[in-house]
Amino acid sequence: MLWVVRSLAPAWLPALLFAAVLFLPGCSLLPTKDAAESDATASPVASEGRAAGEAFTVDVQAPGTVRDYLERHLEIQRFRQVDDLGAIEISRLMVAAEANARELLNTLGYFTPTLTLELRDTPGGKAPREVRITVEPGPITQVSNVQIGFTGPIAEDPASESRRDAIRTGWALRAGQPFNQQAWDNAKAAALRNLTARRYPTGSILASQAEIDADRSEAKLSATYDSGPAFRFGPLVVHGNQRYPADNVRRLARVPTGADYDQQQLLDAQQRLASSGYFDSVFLTIDTQSDPLAAPVIAQLREAPLQRVVLGVGFTTDSGARLSIDHSHNDMPLLGWRAVSKLTLDRDTQSLGTEWSAIPDDNGWRSFSSALLKSEVSGSFTVDSGRLRGGRSQAGDHIDRSAFLQYDYAQNHGFNPPPSASALSLNWGWTGRYFDNAAAPTRGQGVALELAAGYTLSGEQLPFTRTYVRWVGFVPAGTVSNADRTQTRNARIQLRAEAGAVSAADRAQIPSTLNFLTGGDTTVRGYGYRSIGAVKPDGQVIAGRYLGVASVEWQRPFVYDGKLTAWESTVFVDVGAVADRPADLAAKVGVGVGARWASPIGPVQMDLAYGIQVHEFRFHLRLGFTF
């Protein structure tokens, strides 16, 4: 038996079949006189005043995933509430139900099932009758061969050979895997997304076919894709701007005019505009009706108000409840810069800051200046500090750079505090992010480096340098699949490291805000926020000149009832140390378990950690991923 299947279960077919069965001559939903007499004899309970309700129930006897699927989608379920159906009408529905069940089983990859349908009287049950459907699905069909073809410029251009190979290699439903309709549809759609993601935005599926050999439980798949013309980015055409000139929009978006179309670059440009603060709504599209060699990029914008105040409340396990007030001004008088000011209050920190920034130039560099006043608990002391900063920064697709002059002042309060100090320094920063998903990464790595050189301004003026580096990486650690192996997700190991050093003479008075503390939700779990530092002879904790942190975390997708869920389980070990001399670094270790939830608003991280040196359990809760 050889079937050629293009759409295994048209949505209209079962309903049409049921309608045909029910409305054939002599098949009225209203029972005939003979049928009514037969029903009254067969089910006296119903005729003695059973309350109106279901005419019958449906009991599916099948393996778990098959049972769940049939119970959700069988058309006969729709007729249970027709409470005046008799045995004759239900029997006729059962004829259509068998065909409907076979169609549904086909979509799951079962083409040789054995079905038994029975109608039983259940006088004392929820309904007077029960339709029992017993299913032996038989062997699941396996993919035996896959053929992927192309037409259009992608098929004719020798330079596109690697692109064709990549689409074939990335095909999701491979030979040897179980066949089902959803996997087949998903594989075709994924290959189309791969095709249209770069150079060919108008690509389409020209033809697709699944040849099913039910006797051998094999499926031969073929799909042909038409690429359409290759597109290049043309000029940016702006609609909806009123306050800001189109050239400012162009510099913010940084669309690579003249480059091959790339959907990710278009999304990146859209995100740059959306996150700039100048617009409430941004939508970028490429005009596929124009010249493919210079297709205009259309920007539909809605500008944000000139000024805005945002009130925020939140909670962290590091600092407890938090209140914030943000004010933004998108076009400062005289300068034309954007200013963002923020007041933050929580249990341990109170801060007031402002940052002013210009529109970036054609190379993505912008001028900025900022000021910050802060009072925070730092180790065993309360530190009142101030910071002024001015320089240039550049935010790229994967790499951020900055260079700036910074003034720091810090005054410590408490019993026998360190002396107040101030310093002036030149700073350079570089951050590279190479993740598969910036918001919830499962592969890739990120690295950040900060270098500073300056002079202390309090007491004896002495030179100092400051170096800080942090890194996080995700390493695959096998795959986890659902019960029928139709879905898989990677388990992974997250590795994290930080290191910092302030080099100066022992007598140099370095502001404590330039030194290091660690501990908390994102560093060493099992310890309080910024509670790990250098220890003075009297036992008090201060910010230290040297820092080291390392972490290993195993993250594994969670399977429940044979299905992959939005949850993951974790096991981790964190180690951190801070001291004023490298020889004094003493590791503080935290171990624990946790859960990760891919919520609609971002990843939620929940951890229960035990601090080995402090002999305490701590719960840590965090929303989102940032680097």
C-alpha atoms as one frame of an Amber mdcrd trajectory, in Angstrom:
protein
   0.000   0.000   0.000   1.509   3.345  -1.063  -0.070   6.628   0.023   0.881
  10.087  -1.182  -0.084  12.472   1.601  -0.017  16.242   1.244  -2.264  17.095
   4.151  -2.992  14.137   6.352  -5.978  15.616   8.209  -7.885  18.481   6.538
  -9.769  20.373   9.211 -13.068  20.210   7.284 -13.039  16.478   6.490 -14.154
  14.985   9.844 -16.925  17.551  10.268 -18.198  16.859   6.740 -18.128  13.123
   7.393 -20.110  13.514  10.615 -22.660  15.724   8.899 -23.093  13.149   6.135
 -23.644  10.349   8.646 -26.134  12.321  10.725 -28.239  13.802   7.946 -28.562
  10.885   5.541 -32.223   9.882   4.996 -33.477   8.188   8.133 -30.572   9.611
  10.203 -32.257  12.622  11.797 -30.978  13.819  15.132 -34.572  13.531  16.344
 -35.173   9.838  17.087 -37.816   7.974  15.067 -40.788   6.347  16.775 -39.212
   2.884  16.523 -35.865   4.228  17.764 -37.523   5.988  20.672 -39.337   2.802
  21.672 -36.058   0.862  21.376 -34.213   3.476  23.464 -36.907   3.449  26.138
 -36.651  -0.330  26.381 -32.846  -0.368  26.391 -32.439   2.494  28.868 -35.366
   2.767  31.280 -33.366   5.030  33.579 -33.238   7.762  30.922 -36.990   7.662
  30.470 -37.650   7.896  34.197 -36.519  11.512  34.473 -32.701  11.537  34.119
 -31.620  15.189  34.198 -30.692  16.661  30.853 -26.940  16.314  30.278 -24.573
  14.265  28.167 -26.066  11.651  25.858 -22.910   9.536  26.125 -19.325   9.597
  27.319 -16.208   8.719  25.327 -13.551   6.424  26.803 -10.352   6.071  24.768
  -8.148   3.091  25.611  -4.716   3.768  24.071  -1.084   4.568  24.986  -0.738
   7.845  26.895   0.192  10.381  24.205  -2.154   8.783  21.662  -5.014   8.742
  24.165  -4.548  12.410  25.055  -4.463  13.443  21.408  -7.587  11.487  20.460
  -9.533  12.708  23.493  -8.790  16.317  22.525  -9.530  16.064  18.806 -12.116
  13.340  18.123 -15.142  14.920  16.413 -17.560  12.644  18.265 -16.794  14.617
  21.434 -18.785  17.535  20.001 -22.055  15.525  20.081 -21.972  14.405  23.705
 -24.139  17.334  24.816 -26.952  16.487  22.387 -28.892  14.799  25.166 -31.719
  13.341  23.071 -29.490  11.064  20.986 -30.514   7.428  21.082 -28.572   4.245
  20.510 -29.197   4.270  16.747 -27.858   7.820  16.261 -24.847   7.126  18.494
 -24.086   3.965  16.509 -24.088   5.992  13.323 -21.765   8.536  14.916 -19.425
   5.684  15.818 -19.079   4.757  12.135 -17.781   8.249  11.399 -15.693   8.235
  14.594 -13.654   5.267  13.377 -12.685   7.078  10.173 -11.991  10.235  12.144
  -9.765   8.328  14.609  -7.776   6.796  11.752  -7.223  10.248  10.232  -5.996
  11.550  13.573  -3.711   8.568  14.085  -2.280   9.183  10.621  -1.242  12.681
  11.718   0.693  11.066  14.583   2.487   8.695  12.209   0.394   5.549  12.831
  -0.936   4.223   9.504  -1.816   0.610  10.441  -3.818   0.925  13.667  -6.319
  -1.595  14.993  -9.491   0.025  16.359 -12.402  -1.458  18.260 -15.486   0.677
  18.984 -18.117  -0.446  21.485 -21.376   1.117  22.694 -22.186   0.243  26.294
 -25.164   1.040  28.493 -24.113   2.753  31.738 -27.381   3.286  33.676 -25.621
   4.429  36.830 -22.934   6.476  35.131 -22.486  10.104  34.160 -24.423   9.445
  30.934 -26.760   6.602  29.871 -24.214   5.218  27.390 -20.476   5.007  26.881
 -18.571   4.859  23.597 -15.362   2.926  24.193 -12.636   3.235  21.555  -9.789
   0.766  21.970  -6.697   1.591  19.919  -3.630  -0.467  19.142  -1.659   2.096
  17.137   0.806  -0.351  15.628   4.334   0.642  14.564   5.060   4.332  14.127
   6.179   5.378  10.659   9.856   6.221  10.313  11.377   8.653   7.821  13.407
   6.638   5.314  14.534   9.332   2.869  14.532  13.151   2.567  15.028  15.116
  -0.659  15.363  18.925  -0.535  15.447  20.822  -3.842  15.692  24.464  -4.909
  14.643  26.665  -7.809  15.407  30.308  -8.547  18.664  32.238  -8.093  19.772
  30.175  -5.085  19.857  27.080  -7.302  21.833  28.803 -10.054  24.399  30.777
  -8.025  27.558  28.740  -7.260  28.229  31.072  -4.318  24.970  29.866  -2.729
  26.077  26.234  -2.541  27.011  26.581   1.127  23.595  28.126   1.776  21.818
  25.197   0.139  23.942  22.762   2.113  23.159  24.606   5.353  19.400  24.364
   4.737  19.676  20.657   3.958  21.897  20.050   6.979  19.514  21.969   9.238
  16.453  19.984   8.104  14.748  18.947  11.343  12.942  15.732  10.323  15.803
  13.421   9.383  15.943   9.847   8.142  15.409   7.438  11.018  13.208   9.786
  13.034   9.493   9.146  13.710   7.149  10.777  11.194   4.112  12.813  12.211
   2.206  15.675  10.659   3.350  18.313  13.145   7.025  17.392  12.765   6.614
  17.424   8.968   4.965  20.873   9.008   7.542  22.209  11.465  10.470  20.932
   9.384   9.118  22.603   6.225   8.467  25.866   8.057  11.899  25.871   9.707
  13.652  25.347   6.368  11.606  28.199   4.875  12.581  30.489   7.744  16.215
  29.521   7.156  15.880  30.375   3.460  14.159  33.731   3.973  16.425  34.824
   6.833  19.200  35.959   4.467  19.240  37.291   0.891  15.890  35.766  -0.138
  13.031  37.366   1.871  10.380  36.328  -0.692  11.289  32.621  -0.680   8.429
  30.115  -0.667   7.631  26.393  -0.693   7.054  25.451  -4.338   6.032  21.819
  -3.678   6.113  19.295  -0.866   5.144  15.647  -0.622   5.189  12.841   1.920
   4.984   9.354   0.405   3.754   6.912   3.052   4.341   3.179   2.662   1.980
   1.919   5.356   2.957  -1.742   4.897   6.620  -0.960   5.626   5.913   1.940
   8.035   8.162   4.226   6.023   7.872   7.824   4.828   9.760   9.395   1.932
   9.783  13.190   2.144  10.481  15.758  -0.532  10.257  19.555  -0.582  11.200
  22.122  -3.218  11.846  25.755  -2.324  11.730  28.748  -4.667  14.158  31.379
  -3.434  12.870  34.380  -5.354  15.370  37.192  -6.169  18.294  38.081  -3.922
  17.759  41.397  -2.106  20.104  44.096  -0.854  19.357  46.795   1.703  18.524
  50.147   0.138  17.992  53.548   1.786  16.023  53.955   5.017  12.627  55.591
   4.439  11.170  57.047   7.641   7.451  57.492   8.341   5.922  58.943  11.488
   8.818  61.133  12.709   7.890  64.657  13.764  10.324  65.895  16.391  13.485
  64.117  15.243  15.042  64.419  11.769  15.253  61.349   9.545  19.057  61.504
   9.691  18.935  60.973  13.468  16.751  57.917  12.896  19.258  56.619  10.346
  22.169  57.009  12.775  20.264  55.284  15.560  19.135  52.373  13.355  22.432
  51.816  11.481  20.871  49.754   8.677  23.788  48.441   6.543  22.779  50.049
   3.234  24.145  48.118   0.247  24.653  44.860   2.166  22.830  41.607   1.415
  19.450  41.360   3.105  19.724  39.776   6.543  16.635  39.420   8.714  18.680
  39.482  11.919  20.341  42.752  10.927  16.904  44.219  10.229  15.675  43.060
  13.655  18.825  44.448  15.295  18.211  47.838  13.681  14.593  47.727  14.839
  15.716  46.867  18.378  18.224  49.734  18.396  15.446  52.184  17.570  13.028
  50.626  20.059  15.570  50.678  22.908  16.814  54.200  22.167  14.002  55.746
  24.235  12.974  58.109  21.449  10.084  55.973  20.150   7.076  54.169  21.584
   6.541  52.005  18.511   8.973  50.835  15.815   8.415  48.499  12.871  10.985
  47.935  10.104  10.249  46.110   6.841  11.966  45.766   3.501  10.026  46.790
   0.393   9.917  43.554  -1.616   8.001  45.223  -4.491  10.916  47.475  -5.435
  14.324  46.922  -7.022  15.872  43.899  -5.229  19.364  45.377  -5.630  18.451
  48.469  -3.544  15.225  47.660  -1.712  14.169  50.516   0.589  13.850  49.750
   4.292  10.578  51.229   5.575  10.584  52.495   9.191   7.121  53.022  10.707
   7.565  55.054  13.907   5.546  56.557  16.717   7.558  59.017  18.758   7.678
  58.864  22.548   6.621  61.899  24.596   9.269  64.581  24.992   9.379  63.946
  28.743   8.275  60.914  30.728   8.144  59.880  34.386   8.008  56.181  35.266
   7.351  54.833  38.767   8.567  51.321  39.518   8.348  48.841  42.365  10.184
  45.559  42.640  11.749  42.993  44.896  15.049  41.156  44.974  16.327  38.588
  47.436  19.566  40.595  47.532  18.099  43.939  48.638  14.413  43.360  49.427
  11.670  45.704  48.204  12.668  48.434  45.768  11.116  51.727  44.683  12.344
  53.684  41.653  11.413  56.908  39.882  12.739  57.517  36.369  12.553  60.781
  34.422  13.624  61.098  30.782  13.938  64.152  28.553  14.494  63.278  24.892
  15.619  66.691  23.611  17.477  68.780  26.162  17.520  72.518  25.437  20.668
  73.791  23.717  22.440  70.387  23.716  19.780  68.308  21.984  20.968  65.309
  24.012  18.799  62.756  25.835  18.816  62.829  29.643  17.728  59.963  31.901
  17.601  60.554  35.673  16.772  57.900  38.264  16.078  57.745  41.993  16.297
  54.254  43.558  15.481  53.241  47.118  15.813  49.777  48.650  16.837  48.201
  51.934  20.588  48.613  51.490  21.032  51.211  48.733  19.747  54.699  47.997
  20.950  56.361  44.806  20.276  59.376  42.606  21.859  59.542  39.184  21.595
  61.133  35.766  23.108  60.302  32.374  23.143  62.559  29.304  23.904  61.115
  25.870  24.082  62.396  22.318  22.805  60.846  19.092  25.538  58.482  17.788
  27.641  59.476  14.803  27.908  57.457  11.586  30.351  55.048  13.242  28.061
  54.399  16.200  30.106  56.409  18.732  28.300  58.843  20.999  29.366  61.348
  23.667  27.989  60.959  27.168  28.308  62.291  30.694  26.879  61.036  33.973
  26.710  61.798  37.685  25.787  59.496  40.582  25.247  59.945  44.318  24.855
  56.747  46.342  24.607  55.509  49.897  24.933  51.757  50.318  25.822  49.019
  52.761  29.271  47.795  51.775  30.554  44.916  53.882  30.453  46.052  57.526
  30.167  49.765  56.682  27.830  52.263  55.092  29.487  54.090  52.195  28.399
  57.476  50.871  29.890  57.989  47.420  29.848  60.217  44.379  30.942  59.673
  40.798  31.333  61.900  37.738  31.996  60.424  34.350  32.380  61.775  30.795
  33.555  60.213  27.541  32.565  58.289  24.445  30.834  54.936  23.957  29.829
  52.662  21.120  27.135  49.956  21.214  27.465  47.381  18.425  25.602  44.220
  17.503  27.885  42.038  19.634  30.545  44.390  20.992  30.254  47.459  23.238
  33.181  49.846  23.775  33.711  52.858  26.011  36.463  55.303  26.984  35.939
  57.934  29.664  37.395  60.093  32.425  36.030  59.337  35.908  36.142  61.018
  39.308  35.281  58.944  42.412  34.725  59.958  46.029  33.807  57.599  48.914
  33.262  58.214  52.629  32.883  55.216  54.973  30.712  55.243  58.101  30.800
  52.792  61.001  33.095  51.638  63.791  36.746  52.257  62.902  35.992  52.827
  59.177  38.590  53.077  56.405  39.575  56.677  55.558  37.609  58.677  53.021
  39.233  58.772  49.607  38.924  60.229  46.122  40.569  59.464  42.791  40.708
  60.484  39.130  41.147  57.827  36.438  41.113  57.147  32.712  38.988  54.103
  31.866  38.504  51.772  28.905  35.836  49.083  28.635  35.093  46.318  26.152
  32.199  43.809  26.227  31.591  41.027  23.701  28.366  38.974  23.647  28.196
  35.870  21.468  25.042  34.087  22.637  22.440  32.220  20.598  19.766  34.201
  22.463  20.673  37.381  24.321  17.667  37.135  26.679  17.851  33.391  27.464
  21.090  31.876  26.131  21.697  28.145  25.822  24.936  28.323  23.795  27.779
  30.779  23.365  29.782  33.030  25.626  30.262  36.579  26.826  33.376  38.382
  28.033  33.882  41.849  29.523  37.122  43.695  30.292  37.613  46.955  32.212
  40.979  48.743  32.480  41.684  51.925  34.418  44.740  53.987  35.359  44.732
  57.045  37.578  45.884  58.912  40.674  44.532  59.088  44.181  43.565  62.619
  45.263  43.285  62.068  49.036  46.366  62.007  51.213  49.488  61.293  49.212
  48.765  61.426  45.483  49.829  58.033  44.169  49.234  56.173  40.886  47.055
  53.078  40.676  45.650  50.709  38.066  42.444  48.722  38.137  41.662  45.595
  36.069  38.409  43.666  36.043  37.361  40.794  33.771  34.291  38.559  33.766
  33.253  35.669  31.543  30.282  33.332  31.162  29.970  30.368  28.797  27.426
  27.671  28.012  28.686  24.175  27.086  26.286  21.525  25.676  25.841  18.516
  27.968  23.659  16.108  26.011  20.010  16.288  24.964  16.713  15.534  26.674
  13.709  14.326  24.659  10.039  13.710  25.288   8.574  10.200  25.498   8.093
   9.690  21.757  11.400  11.434  20.836   9.650  13.995  18.626  11.061  16.945
  20.614  14.515  17.474  22.063  16.192  20.203  24.070  19.806  20.631  25.090
  21.064  20.218  28.610  24.069  22.434  29.317  26.760  23.422  31.766  27.058
  27.124  32.584  30.565  28.241  33.533  31.186  31.642  35.073  34.345  33.454
  36.218  35.313  36.900  37.527  38.664  38.373  38.470  39.714  41.843  39.577
  42.805  43.610  40.861  43.649  47.131  42.047  47.414  47.682  41.995  48.788
  50.510  44.114  51.110  51.207  47.021  49.805  49.957  50.368  49.567  53.537
  51.633  47.459  54.694  48.657  43.947  55.719  49.704  41.737  54.062  47.083
  37.981  54.883  47.140  36.169  51.770  48.381  33.821  51.965  45.372  36.782
  51.028  43.152  37.615  47.972  45.254  35.694  44.695  45.249  32.989  42.866
  47.178  31.029  39.782  46.120  28.211  37.472  47.212  24.511  37.320  46.302
  22.099  36.228  43.560  24.460  36.645  40.603  27.858  35.908  42.166  28.309
  33.529  45.123  24.954  32.099  46.175  24.474  31.054  49.765  25.895  34.390
  50.998  24.408  37.855  51.487  24.651  40.559  48.836  28.216  42.000  48.783
  28.968  40.298  52.121  32.243  38.660  51.008  35.191  41.037  51.251  38.566
  41.593  52.845  38.547  40.967  56.607  40.162  43.513  58.943  41.995  42.370
  62.115  38.891  43.274  64.167  36.737  40.993  61.962  34.961  43.723  60.003
  34.481  43.234  56.243  35.651  45.907  53.795  35.981  46.103  50.018  39.263
  44.499  48.967  41.791  45.027  46.208  41.695  41.492  44.758  38.702  39.438
  43.619  38.192  35.915  42.334  34.866  34.166  41.556  34.109  30.875  39.785
  30.883  28.937  39.247  29.782  25.664  37.633  26.073  25.016  37.053  24.381
  22.047  35.364  21.065  22.935  33.711  18.767  20.126  32.524  15.297  20.376
  30.884  12.526  18.863  32.988  10.232  16.167  31.536   6.821  15.585  33.127
   4.375  12.891  32.062   6.556  12.172  29.028   6.483  15.796  27.835   9.106
  18.524  27.793   8.075  21.441  29.979   9.062  25.108  30.324  11.051  24.180
  33.454  14.650  23.136  34.022  16.442  21.774  37.076  19.891  22.966  38.154
  22.731  21.933  40.438  25.549  24.396  41.119  28.745  25.181  43.013  29.897
  28.807  43.488  33.286  29.883  44.880  34.414  33.429  45.663  37.124  35.293
  47.545  38.155  38.916  48.202  41.297  40.159  49.935  43.779  43.047  50.007
  46.629  40.707  49.084  46.538  37.706  46.721  48.039  35.452  49.410  45.100
  36.213  51.715  42.392  35.086  49.283  40.261  32.489  51.123  37.507  30.759
  49.183  33.894  31.007  50.300  31.864  28.111  48.820  28.154  27.910  48.127
  26.360  24.808  46.831  22.727  24.272  45.943  19.927  23.278  43.633  17.450
  25.349  41.686  14.841  25.651  38.973  14.572  27.710  35.810  11.237  28.707
  34.266  10.896  30.080  30.744   8.091  32.486  31.659   6.297  34.714  29.121
   8.195  37.767  30.417  11.631  36.148  30.533  13.617  33.448  32.349  12.954
  33.140  36.085  15.760  31.704  38.228  15.054  30.197  41.666  17.871  28.753
  43.764  18.267  27.317  47.253  21.924  27.591  48.268  23.918  26.618  51.315
  26.890  28.764  52.336  29.438  26.286  53.649  31.519  28.802  55.603  28.516
  30.596  57.167  26.434  27.410  57.677  23.280  29.061  56.319  20.659  28.363
  53.671  19.579  31.219  51.408  16.871  31.468  48.777  17.748  33.428  45.638
  15.231  34.690  43.075  16.091  36.483  39.855  14.209  37.542  36.710  15.975
  37.731  33.363  19.537  37.285  32.110  21.945  40.160  31.600  25.595  40.348
  30.711
